[in-house]
PDB file of C-alpha atoms in Angstrom:
ATOM      1  CA  MET F   1      97.655 101.242  97.024  1.00  0.00           C
ATOM      2  CA  THR F   2      97.181 103.372  99.891  1.00  0.00           C
ATOM      3  CA  TYR F   3      94.748 101.933 103.204  1.00  0.00           C
ATOM      4  CA  LYS F   4      92.766 104.580 102.392  1.00  0.00           C
ATOM      5  CA  LYS F   5      91.922 103.477  98.946  1.00  0.00           C
ATOM      6  CA  PHE F   6      91.933 100.782  99.613  1.00  0.00           C
ATOM      7  CA  LYS F   7      88.889 101.398 102.425  1.00  0.00           C
ATOM      8  CA  VAL F   8      86.806 102.619  99.056  1.00  0.00           C
ATOM      9  CA  LEU F   9      87.377  99.769  97.605  1.00  0.00           C
ATOM     10  CA  LEU F  10      86.464  97.849  99.725  1.00  0.00           C
ATOM     11  CA  ARG F  11      82.786 100.105 100.449  1.00  0.00           C
ATOM     12  CA  GLY F  12      82.177  99.515  96.900  1.00  0.00           C
ATOM     13  CA  LEU F  13      82.457  95.727  96.447  1.00  0.00           C
ATOM     14  CA  LEU F  14      80.216  95.911  99.062  1.00  0.00           C
ATOM     15  CA  LEU F  15      77.372  98.298  97.886  1.00  0.00           C
ATOM     16  CA  GLY F  16      74.208  96.873  97.660  1.00  0.00           C
ATOM     17  CA  ASP F  17      75.009  94.141 100.163  1.00  0.00           C
ATOM     18  CA  SER F  18      76.547  95.001 103.900  1.00  0.00           C
ATOM     19  CA  ILE F  19      78.503  98.569 105.185  1.00  0.00           C
ATOM     20  CA  VAL F  20      82.223  98.664 105.903  1.00  0.00           C
ATOM     21  CA  PRO F  21      82.538  99.084 110.140  1.00  0.00           C
ATOM     22  CA  GLU F  22      82.539 103.041 110.879  1.00  0.00           C
ATOM     23  CA  ASP F  23      84.179 101.682 113.300  1.00  0.00           C
ATOM     24  CA  ASP F  24      88.298 101.612 112.336  1.00  0.00           C
ATOM     25  CA  GLU F  25      89.662  99.749 114.913  1.00  0.00           C
ATOM     26  CA  THR F  26      87.190  97.036 113.647  1.00  0.00           C
ATOM     27  CA  LEU F  27      87.983  96.886 109.958  1.00  0.00           C
ATOM     28  CA  LEU F  28      91.910  97.098 110.899  1.00  0.00           C
ATOM     29  CA  ALA F  29      91.132  93.628 112.195  1.00  0.00           C
ATOM     30  CA  LEU F  30      89.430  92.603 109.493  1.00  0.00           C
ATOM     31  CA  PHE F  31      91.981  94.309 107.065  1.00  0.00           C
ATOM     32  CA  GLU F  32      94.613  91.769 109.292  1.00  0.00           C
ATOM     33  CA  TYR F  33      92.730  89.168 108.960  1.00  0.00           C
ATOM     34  CA  GLY F  34      92.755  88.935 105.478  1.00  0.00           C
ATOM     35  CA  LEU F  35      96.038  89.937 105.062  1.00  0.00           C
ATOM     36  CA  VAL F  36      96.653  87.554 106.697  1.00  0.00           C
ATOM     37  CA  MET F  37      94.820  85.191 104.672  1.00  0.00           C
ATOM     38  CA  VAL F  38      96.378  86.307 101.016  1.00  0.00           C
ATOM     39  CA  SER F  39      99.790  86.010 102.581  1.00  0.00           C
ATOM     40  CA  GLU F  40      99.090  82.297 103.946  1.00  0.00           C
ATOM     41  CA  LYS F  41      98.568  81.596 100.170  1.00  0.00           C
ATOM     42  CA  ALA F  42      99.988  83.918  98.117  1.00  0.00           C
ATOM     43  CA  GLU F  43     103.960  83.727  96.821  1.00  0.00           C
ATOM     44  CA  SER F  44     104.238  87.380  97.714  1.00  0.00           C
ATOM     45  CA  LEU F  45     107.191  88.674  96.069  1.00  0.00           C
ATOM     46  CA  HIS F  46     106.987  91.711  98.389  1.00  0.00           C
ATOM     47  CA  LEU F  47     106.781  89.970 101.513  1.00  0.00           C
ATOM     48  CA  LEU F  48     109.902  87.564 100.715  1.00  0.00           C
ATOM     49  CA  THR F  49     112.767  87.615 102.678  1.00  0.00           C
ATOM     50  CA  LEU F  50     115.967  85.149 103.740  1.00  0.00           C
ATOM     51  CA  ASN F  51     116.136  87.492 106.767  1.00  0.00           C
ATOM     52  CA  LYS F  52     115.683  85.397 109.929  1.00  0.00           C
ATOM     53  CA  ALA F  53     115.014  88.103 112.363  1.00  0.00           C
ATOM     54  CA  GLU F  54     111.520  89.527 110.821  1.00  0.00           C
ATOM     55  CA  ILE F  55     108.600  87.795 111.774  1.00  0.00           C
ATOM     56  CA  VAL F  56     108.139  84.672 109.664  1.00  0.00           C
ATOM     57  CA  GLN F  57     104.386  84.103 108.557  1.00  0.00           C
ATOM     58  CA  ARG F  58     105.585  80.920 106.175  1.00  0.00           C
ATOM     59  CA  LEU F  59     108.433  79.004 104.276  1.00  0.00           C
ATOM     60  CA  ALA F  60     108.052  79.974 101.398  1.00  0.00           C
ATOM     61  CA  THR F  61     109.606  78.932  97.961  1.00  0.00           C
ATOM     62  CA  GLY F  62     113.656  77.667  98.203  1.00  0.00           C
ATOM     63  CA  SER F  63     115.754  79.095 101.483  1.00  0.00           C
ATOM     64  CA  TYR F  64     112.942  81.691 101.918  1.00  0.00           C
ATOM     65  CA  MET F  65     109.686  82.919 102.883  1.00  0.00           C
ATOM     66  CA  ILE F  66     107.336  84.959 103.789  1.00  0.00           C
ATOM     67  CA  ARG F  67     107.335  87.905 106.763  1.00  0.00           C
ATOM     68  CA  LYS F  68     104.660  89.174 108.014  1.00  0.00           C
ATOM     69  CA  PRO F  69     103.102  92.406 107.040  1.00  0.00           C
ATOM     70  CA  GLU F  70     102.792  95.185 108.762  1.00  0.00           C
ATOM     71  CA  LEU F  71     100.070  97.220 108.891  1.00  0.00           C
ATOM     72  CA  PRO F  72      98.919 100.351 108.303  1.00  0.00           C
ATOM     73  CA  GLU F  73      99.090 103.056 110.619  1.00  0.00           C
ATOM     74  CA  LYS F  74      97.618 105.613 108.578  1.00  0.00           C
ATOM     75  CA  ASP F  75      95.246 106.549 105.964  1.00  0.00           C
ATOM     76  CA  ASP F  76      97.601 107.464 103.151  1.00  0.00           C
ATOM     77  CA  ASP F  77     100.403 104.558 104.544  1.00  0.00           C
ATOM     78  CA  GLU F  78     100.938 102.015 101.474  1.00  0.00           C
ATOM     79  CA  ILE F  79      99.763  98.332 102.051  1.00  0.00           C
ATOM     80  CA  ASP F  80     102.535  95.390 102.601  1.00  0.00           C
ATOM     81  CA  ILE F  81     101.706  93.379 100.418  1.00  0.00           C
ATOM     82  CA  ASP F  82     101.987  93.467  96.615  1.00  0.00           C
ATOM     83  CA  GLU F  83      99.646  95.873  94.389  1.00  0.00           C
ATOM     84  CA  ASP F  84      98.029  92.645  92.578  1.00  0.00           C
ATOM     85  CA  LEU F  85      97.383  91.473  96.008  1.00  0.00           C
ATOM     86  CA  CYS F  86      95.746  94.265  97.371  1.00  0.00           C
ATOM     87  CA  PHE F  87      92.362  93.161  95.319  1.00  0.00           C
ATOM     88  CA  ALA F  88      92.454  89.778  96.978  1.00  0.00           C
ATOM     89  CA  LEU F  89      92.966  91.574 100.262  1.00  0.00           C
ATOM     90  CA  ALA F  90      89.683  93.626  99.402  1.00  0.00           C
ATOM     91  CA  ARG F  91      88.010  90.703  98.052  1.00  0.00           C
ATOM     92  CA  TYR F  92      88.955  88.754 101.397  1.00  0.00           C
ATOM     93  CA  THR F  93      88.038  91.655 103.647  1.00  0.00           C
ATOM     94  CA  ALA F  94      84.805  92.247 101.993  1.00  0.00           C
ATOM     95  CA  SER F  95      84.284  88.071 101.981  1.00  0.00           C
ATOM     96  CA  LEU F  96      84.608  88.778 105.998  1.00  0.00           C
ATOM     97  CA  ILE F  97      82.190  91.900 105.972  1.00  0.00           C
ATOM     98  CA  SER F  98      79.004  90.715 103.072  1.00  0.00           C
ATOM     99  CA  LYS F  99      75.917  89.713 104.783  1.00  0.00           C
ATOM    100  CA  GLU F 100      74.491  88.146 100.861  1.00  0.00           C
ATOM    101  CA  LYS F 101      77.907  87.666  98.671  1.00  0.00           C
ATOM    102  CA  VAL F 102      80.340  86.056 100.856  1.00  0.00           C
ATOM    103  CA  GLN F 103      81.234  82.710  98.676  1.00  0.00           C
ATOM    104  CA  LEU F 104      81.410  85.713  95.722  1.00  0.00           C
ATOM    105  CA  HIS F 105      84.234  87.067  96.762  1.00  0.00           C
ATOM    106  CA  GLU F 106      86.200  84.022  98.186  1.00  0.00           C
ATOM    107  CA  GLU F 107      86.251  82.807  95.004  1.00  0.00           C
ATOM    108  CA  LYS F 108      87.593  86.036  93.730  1.00  0.00           C
ATOM    109  CA  ALA F 109      90.080  86.791  95.610  1.00  0.00           C
ATOM    110  CA  GLU F 110      91.169  83.121  95.692  1.00  0.00           C
ATOM    111  CA  ASP F 111      90.922  83.619  91.827  1.00  0.00           C
ATOM    112  CA  ILE F 112      93.133  86.618  91.597  1.00  0.00           C
ATOM    113  CA  ILE F 113      95.903  84.655  93.954  1.00  0.00           C
ATOM    114  CA  MET F 114      96.031  82.036  91.699  1.00  0.00           C
ATOM    115  CA  LYS F 115      96.888  84.132  88.601  1.00  0.00           C
ATOM    116  CA  TYR F 116      98.975  85.735  90.773  1.00  0.00           C
ATOM    117  CA  ASN F 117     101.483  82.629  92.240  1.00  0.00           C
ATOM    118  CA  GLN F 118     101.249  81.398  88.073  1.00  0.00           C
ATOM    119  CA  LYS F 119     103.270  84.435  87.686  1.00  0.00           C
ATOM    120  CA  VAL F 120     105.166  84.339  90.690  1.00  0.00           C
ATOM    121  CA  TYR F 121     106.293  81.375  89.690  1.00  0.00           C
ATOM    122  CA  GLN F 122     107.463  82.332  85.246  1.00  0.00           C
ATOM    123  CA  ILE F 123     109.232  84.586  87.298  1.00  0.00           C
ATOM    124  CA  LEU F 124     111.203  82.459  89.765  1.00  0.00           C
ATOM    125  CA  ASP F 125     111.572  79.969  86.950  1.00  0.00           C
ATOM    126  CA  LYS F 126     112.924  82.682  84.613  1.00  0.00           C
ATOM    127  CA  ILE F 127     115.183  83.678  87.206  1.00  0.00           C
ATOM    128  CA  LYS F 128     116.092  79.900  87.603  1.00  0.00           C
ATOM    129  CA  PHE F 129     116.850  79.210  84.483  1.00  0.00           C
ATOM    130  CA  ASP F 130     118.694  82.367  83.914  1.00  0.00           C
ATOM    131  CA  ALA F 131     121.065  82.068  86.451  1.00  0.00           C
ATOM    132  CA  GLU F 132     121.953  77.951  85.444  1.00  0.00           C
ATOM    133  CA  ASN F 133     122.822  79.333  82.069  1.00  0.00           C
ATOM    134  CA  LEU F 134     124.257  82.774  83.832  1.00  0.00           C
ATOM    135  CA  ASP F 135     127.196  82.097  80.565  1.00  0.00           C
ATOM    136  CA  TYR F 136     124.498  82.362  77.824  1.00  0.00           C
ATOM    137  CA  ILE F 137     122.192  85.835  78.970  1.00  0.00           C
ATOM    138  CA  GLY F 138     123.173  88.193  76.605  1.00  0.00           C
ATOM    139  CA  CYS F 139     124.505  87.065  73.503  1.00  0.00           C
ATOM    140  CA  ASN F 140     123.085  86.294  70.437  1.00  0.00           C
ATOM    141  CA  GLU F 141     123.098  82.649  69.253  1.00  0.00           C
ATOM    142  CA  VAL F 142     126.883  82.171  68.538  1.00  0.00           C
ATOM    143  CA  CYS F 143     127.839  81.401  72.328  1.00  0.00           C
ATOM    144  CA  LEU F 144     125.746  78.252  71.665  1.00  0.00           C
ATOM    145  CA  LYS F 145     128.821  76.954  69.570  1.00  0.00           C
ATOM    146  CA  PRO F 146     129.836  73.801  71.646  1.00  0.00           C
ATOM    147  CA  ASP F 147     133.640  74.449  71.278  1.00  0.00           C
ATOM    148  CA  PRO F 148     135.107  77.911  72.463  1.00  0.00           C
ATOM    149  CA  ASN F 149     137.117  77.818  70.454  1.00  0.00           C
ATOM    150  CA  GLU F 150     134.835  79.310  67.422  1.00  0.00           C
ATOM    151  CA  TYR F 151     133.814  82.184  69.841  1.00  0.00           C
ATOM    152  CA  ASN F 152     137.060  83.925  68.650  1.00  0.00           C
ATOM    153  CA  SER F 153     136.177  83.262  64.524  1.00  0.00           C
TER     154      SER F 153
END
């Protein structure tokens, strides 16, 4: 999602409640705060790194770390986080601006992150399972024969 699309989404989430700050510096600061909130709670695949030279936000699963996301410099820049998490980011940012729906936006953001993390854990479990069973990947049932000599029959 681009930063421009994010701002449109944010305005939509706040309709009838609050107005998005017109000052770009203020909005970017709130965006950054929301981005930190998301990256602290979500197992963002896009932000996973093994590179210790990166600015690290926190430790993640296994040997991985969550790197600090980059801030957009212009409206056409892609947000430096997984697409699914952009919606949680919009909700957290809306919660920082909202006068009447703070709790609603926070709950929606946390729900998005919870569902996203479940999906990530399923992916990581699948990768781990496949790595542990590498000999069987791509094989049909014949690969499961206990005697290796039977593979040639």
